[in-house]
Amino acid sequence: LGEKAGVILEGHGAIAAGKTMKAAIVASDNLERTCEIYLIVKAAGDVKQLPNGPLEDLCVWSRKDRGIM
């Protein structure tokens, strides 16, 4: 998974990881919620990608919060 907390494998499902059991459960919950939000947005129309700046800031914060950086 590298720096990522979760991934969806085609034909297998979702996998989430963390340094502790609690972190893994949070990552799994976040992955599930992200998928739900994506499906809701997709049902409403086109999915628009966030600009790289704010998205990268969010990724950096998330990695620090998970103890990866």
mmCIF file of N, CA and C in Angstrom, residues 7-35:
data_model
loop_
_atom_site.group_PDB
_atom_site.id
_atom_site.type_symbol
_atom_site.label_atom_id
_atom_site.label_comp_id
_atom_site.label_asym_id
_atom_site.label_seq_id
_atom_site.Cartn_x
_atom_site.Cartn_y
_atom_site.Cartn_z
ATOM 1 N N VAL A 7 -6.946 0.506 -0.274
ATOM 2 C CA VAL A 7 -6.980 0.280 -1.718
ATOM 3 C C VAL A 7 -8.145 -0.650 -2.021
ATOM 4 N N ILE A 8 -8.680 -0.526 -3.237
ATOM 5 C CA ILE A 8 -9.731 -1.439 -3.683
ATOM 6 C C ILE A 8 -9.131 -2.308 -4.784
ATOM 7 N N LEU A 9 -9.160 -3.616 -4.590
ATOM 8 C CA LEU A 9 -8.613 -4.551 -5.560
ATOM 9 C C LEU A 9 -9.748 -5.151 -6.384
ATOM 10 N N GLU A 10 -9.643 -4.996 -7.696
ATOM 11 C CA GLU A 10 -10.670 -5.535 -8.585
ATOM 12 C C GLU A 10 -10.822 -7.039 -8.358
ATOM 13 N N GLY A 11 -12.040 -7.462 -8.163
ATOM 14 C CA GLY A 11 -12.322 -8.880 -7.970
ATOM 15 C C GLY A 11 -12.045 -9.390 -6.568
ATOM 16 N N HIS A 12 -11.543 -8.506 -5.675
ATOM 17 C CA HIS A 12 -11.206 -8.936 -4.319
ATOM 18 C C HIS A 12 -11.885 -8.094 -3.244
ATOM 19 N N GLY A 13 -11.946 -6.788 -3.441
ATOM 20 C CA GLY A 13 -12.570 -5.916 -2.457
ATOM 21 C C GLY A 13 -11.595 -4.922 -1.873
ATOM 22 N N ALA A 14 -11.980 -4.365 -0.752
ATOM 23 C CA ALA A 14 -11.201 -3.301 -0.123
ATOM 24 C C ALA A 14 -10.243 -3.856 0.927
ATOM 25 N N ILE A 15 -9.083 -3.209 1.003
ATOM 26 C CA ILE A 15 -8.085 -3.539 2.021
ATOM 27 C C ILE A 15 -7.656 -2.224 2.660
ATOM 28 N N ALA A 16 -7.623 -2.193 3.977
ATOM 29 C CA ALA A 16 -7.158 -1.006 4.693
ATOM 30 C C ALA A 16 -6.108 -1.440 5.704
ATOM 31 N N ALA A 17 -5.184 -0.529 5.990
ATOM 32 C CA ALA A 17 -4.107 -0.859 6.919
ATOM 33 C C ALA A 17 -3.820 0.329 7.824
ATOM 34 N N GLY A 18 -3.214 0.050 8.945
ATOM 35 C CA GLY A 18 -2.809 1.090 9.876
ATOM 36 C C GLY A 18 -1.755 0.540 10.821
ATOM 37 N N LYS A 19 -1.063 1.441 11.517
ATOM 38 C CA LYS A 19 -0.015 1.012 12.452
ATOM 39 C C LYS A 19 -0.592 0.334 13.682
ATOM 40 N N THR A 20 -1.851 0.630 13.979
ATOM 41 C CA THR A 20 -2.536 -0.014 15.106
ATOM 42 C C THR A 20 -3.877 -0.541 14.600
ATOM 43 N N MET A 21 -4.525 -1.362 15.398
ATOM 44 C CA MET A 21 -5.839 -1.874 15.017
ATOM 45 C C MET A 21 -6.820 -0.714 14.854
ATOM 46 N N LYS A 22 -6.762 0.246 15.773
ATOM 47 C CA LYS A 22 -7.650 1.402 15.695
ATOM 48 C C LYS A 22 -7.421 2.174 14.401
ATOM 49 N N ALA A 23 -6.169 2.391 14.028
ATOM 50 C CA ALA A 23 -5.848 3.120 12.795
ATOM 51 C C ALA A 23 -6.349 2.355 11.570
ATOM 52 N N ALA A 24 -6.256 1.036 11.589
ATOM 53 C CA ALA A 24 -6.728 0.223 10.475
ATOM 54 C C ALA A 24 -8.251 0.299 10.355
ATOM 55 N N ILE A 25 -8.939 0.306 11.486
ATOM 56 C CA ILE A 25 -10.395 0.402 11.470
ATOM 57 C C ILE A 25 -10.826 1.778 10.958
ATOM 58 N N VAL A 26 -10.138 2.822 11.387
ATOM 59 C CA VAL A 26 -10.437 4.174 10.899
ATOM 60 C C VAL A 26 -10.196 4.249 9.390
ATOM 61 N N ALA A 27 -9.097 3.680 8.924
ATOM 62 C CA ALA A 27 -8.791 3.673 7.489
ATOM 63 C C ALA A 27 -9.861 2.915 6.713
ATOM 64 N N SER A 28 -10.307 1.800 7.239
ATOM 65 C CA SER A 28 -11.350 1.010 6.586
ATOM 66 C C SER A 28 -12.656 1.796 6.514
ATOM 67 N N ASP A 29 -13.011 2.461 7.613
ATOM 68 C CA ASP A 29 -14.219 3.269 7.644
ATOM 69 C C ASP A 29 -14.114 4.432 6.665
ATOM 70 N N ASN A 30 -12.956 5.089 6.621
ATOM 71 C CA ASN A 30 -12.752 6.195 5.685
ATOM 72 C C ASN A 30 -12.868 5.731 4.241
ATOM 73 N N LEU A 31 -12.314 4.569 3.940
ATOM 74 C CA LEU A 31 -12.397 4.025 2.587
ATOM 75 C C LEU A 31 -13.852 3.756 2.208
ATOM 76 N N GLU A 32 -14.596 3.155 3.118
ATOM 77 C CA GLU A 32 -16.006 2.865 2.853
ATOM 78 C C GLU A 32 -16.799 4.155 2.641
ATOM 79 N N ARG A 33 -16.564 5.146 3.489
ATOM 80 C CA ARG A 33 -17.273 6.425 3.351
ATOM 81 C C ARG A 33 -16.910 7.122 2.052
ATOM 82 N N THR A 34 -15.648 7.068 1.667
ATOM 83 C CA THR A 34 -15.217 7.672 0.407
ATOM 84 C C THR A 34 -15.921 7.014 -0.775
ATOM 85 N N CYS A 35 -16.044 5.704 -0.740
ATOM 86 C CA CYS A 35 -16.748 4.987 -1.807
ATOM 87 C C CYS A 35 -18.220 5.387 -1.860
#
